[in-house]
GROMACS .gro file of C-alpha atoms in nm:
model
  108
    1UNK     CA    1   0.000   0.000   0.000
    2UNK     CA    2   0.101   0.372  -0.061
    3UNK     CA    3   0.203   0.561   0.218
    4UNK     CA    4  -0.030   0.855   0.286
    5UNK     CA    5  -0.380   0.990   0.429
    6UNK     CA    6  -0.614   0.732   0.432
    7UNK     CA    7  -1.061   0.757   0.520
    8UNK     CA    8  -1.148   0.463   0.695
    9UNK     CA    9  -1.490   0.365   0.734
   10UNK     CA   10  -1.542   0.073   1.000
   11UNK     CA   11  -1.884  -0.118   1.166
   12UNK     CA   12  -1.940  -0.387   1.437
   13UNK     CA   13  -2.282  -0.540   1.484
   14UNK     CA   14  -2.287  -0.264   1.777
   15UNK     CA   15  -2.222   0.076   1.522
   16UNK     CA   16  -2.057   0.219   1.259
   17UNK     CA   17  -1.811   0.523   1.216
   18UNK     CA   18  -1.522   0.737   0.967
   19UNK     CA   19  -1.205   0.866   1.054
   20UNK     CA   20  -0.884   0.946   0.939
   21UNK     CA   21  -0.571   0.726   0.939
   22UNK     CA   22  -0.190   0.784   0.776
   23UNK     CA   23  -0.016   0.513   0.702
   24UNK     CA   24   0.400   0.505   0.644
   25UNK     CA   25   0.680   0.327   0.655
   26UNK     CA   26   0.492   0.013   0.850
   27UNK     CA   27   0.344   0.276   1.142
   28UNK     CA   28   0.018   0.398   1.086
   29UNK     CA   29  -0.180   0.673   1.346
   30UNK     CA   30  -0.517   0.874   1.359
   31UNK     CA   31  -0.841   0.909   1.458
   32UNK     CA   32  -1.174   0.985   1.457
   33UNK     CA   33  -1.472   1.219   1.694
   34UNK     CA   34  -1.362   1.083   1.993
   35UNK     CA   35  -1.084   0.802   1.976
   36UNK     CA   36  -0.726   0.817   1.872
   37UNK     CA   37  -0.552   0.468   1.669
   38UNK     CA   38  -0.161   0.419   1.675
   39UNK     CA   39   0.021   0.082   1.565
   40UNK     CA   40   0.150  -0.108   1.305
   41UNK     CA   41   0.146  -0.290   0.970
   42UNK     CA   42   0.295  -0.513   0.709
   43UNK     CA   43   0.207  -0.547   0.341
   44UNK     CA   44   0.274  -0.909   0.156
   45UNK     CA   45   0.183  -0.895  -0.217
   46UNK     CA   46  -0.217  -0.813  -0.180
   47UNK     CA   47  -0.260  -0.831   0.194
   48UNK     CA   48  -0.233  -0.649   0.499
   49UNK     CA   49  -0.185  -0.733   0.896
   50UNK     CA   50  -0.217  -0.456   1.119
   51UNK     CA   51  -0.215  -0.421   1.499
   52UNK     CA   52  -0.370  -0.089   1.602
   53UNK     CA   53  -0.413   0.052   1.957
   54UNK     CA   54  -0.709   0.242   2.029
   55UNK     CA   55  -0.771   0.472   2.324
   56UNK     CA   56  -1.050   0.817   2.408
   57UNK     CA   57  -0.877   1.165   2.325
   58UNK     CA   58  -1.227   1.364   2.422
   59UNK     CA   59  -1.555   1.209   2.618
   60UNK     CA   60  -1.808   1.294   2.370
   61UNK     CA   61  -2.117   1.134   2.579
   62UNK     CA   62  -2.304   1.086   2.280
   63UNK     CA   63  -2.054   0.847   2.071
   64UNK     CA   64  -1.940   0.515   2.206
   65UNK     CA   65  -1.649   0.273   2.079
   66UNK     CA   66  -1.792   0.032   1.773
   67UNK     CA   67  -1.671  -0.254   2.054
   68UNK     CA   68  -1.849  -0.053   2.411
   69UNK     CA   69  -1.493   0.064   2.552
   70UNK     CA   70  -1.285   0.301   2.400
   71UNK     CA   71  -0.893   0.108   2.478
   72UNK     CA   72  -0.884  -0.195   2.282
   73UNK     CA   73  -0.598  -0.380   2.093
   74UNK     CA   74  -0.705  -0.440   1.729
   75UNK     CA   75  -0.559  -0.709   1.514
   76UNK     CA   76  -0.692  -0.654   1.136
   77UNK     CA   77  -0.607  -0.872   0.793
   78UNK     CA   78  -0.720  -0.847   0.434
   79UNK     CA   79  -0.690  -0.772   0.132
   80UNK     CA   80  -0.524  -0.452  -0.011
   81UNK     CA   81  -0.398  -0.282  -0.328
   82UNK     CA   82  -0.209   0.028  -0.423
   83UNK     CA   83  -0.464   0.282  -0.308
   84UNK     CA   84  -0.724   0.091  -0.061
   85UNK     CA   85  -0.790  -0.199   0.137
   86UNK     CA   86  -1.058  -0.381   0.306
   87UNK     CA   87  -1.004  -0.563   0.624
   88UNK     CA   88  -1.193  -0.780   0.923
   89UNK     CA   89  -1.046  -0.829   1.246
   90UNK     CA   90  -1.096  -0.812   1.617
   91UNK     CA   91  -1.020  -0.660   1.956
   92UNK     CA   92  -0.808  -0.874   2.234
   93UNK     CA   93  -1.048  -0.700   2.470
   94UNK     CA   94  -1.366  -0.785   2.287
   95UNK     CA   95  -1.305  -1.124   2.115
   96UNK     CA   96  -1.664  -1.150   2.038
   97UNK     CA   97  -1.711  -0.867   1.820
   98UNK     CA   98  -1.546  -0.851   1.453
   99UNK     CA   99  -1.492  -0.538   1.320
  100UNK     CA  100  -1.509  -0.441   0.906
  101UNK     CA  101  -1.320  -0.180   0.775
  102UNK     CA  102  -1.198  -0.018   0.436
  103UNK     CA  103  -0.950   0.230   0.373
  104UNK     CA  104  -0.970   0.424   0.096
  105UNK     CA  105  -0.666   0.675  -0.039
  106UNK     CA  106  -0.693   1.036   0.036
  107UNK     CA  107  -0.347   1.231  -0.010
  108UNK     CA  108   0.033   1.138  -0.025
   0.00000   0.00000   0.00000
């Protein structure tokens, strides 16, 4: 995958939301409303592994986590290409709960 600005759109059977995540060099950070992501990734051929660290930057008391808690440890896979990827994973916290994302290329 390109390094860069990426939207990523994510849903549980719990909710849905958007943010923003940038992705380089294997490190990848961002965000959304009310939760902040750091970790990591690797790309081999057309697929992606990522481990990404959640936790609350602002108590917004309307918006809860897609998993009910705002920490969680997030271990993703999937397929990717150049510009976007699309990815299914879970929490360590929540184990019960799968998560779908996509990311989709914004700006270098």
């Amino acid at each position: 995958m390109k390094d860069g600005l990426y939207k990523v759109t994510y849903e549980t059977h719990n909710d849905y939301g958007w943010g923003l995540v940038h992705l380089s060099g294997g490190k990848l950070w961002g965000g959304d409303i009310s939760i902040y992501y750091t970790g990591g990734y690797a790309v081999h051929g057309d697929q992606l592994t990522a481990r990404v660290k959640t936790q609350m930057h602002t108590d917004v008391p309307e918006i809860e986590s897609v998993f009910g808690r705002a920490k969680n440890t997030i271990q993703l896979e999937g397929a990717c290409d150049e510009t976007s990827a699309r990815l299914t994973g879970r929490a360590d916290q929540s184990p019960g709960i799968e998560i779908r994302l996509t990311l989709e290329f914004l700006h270098d």
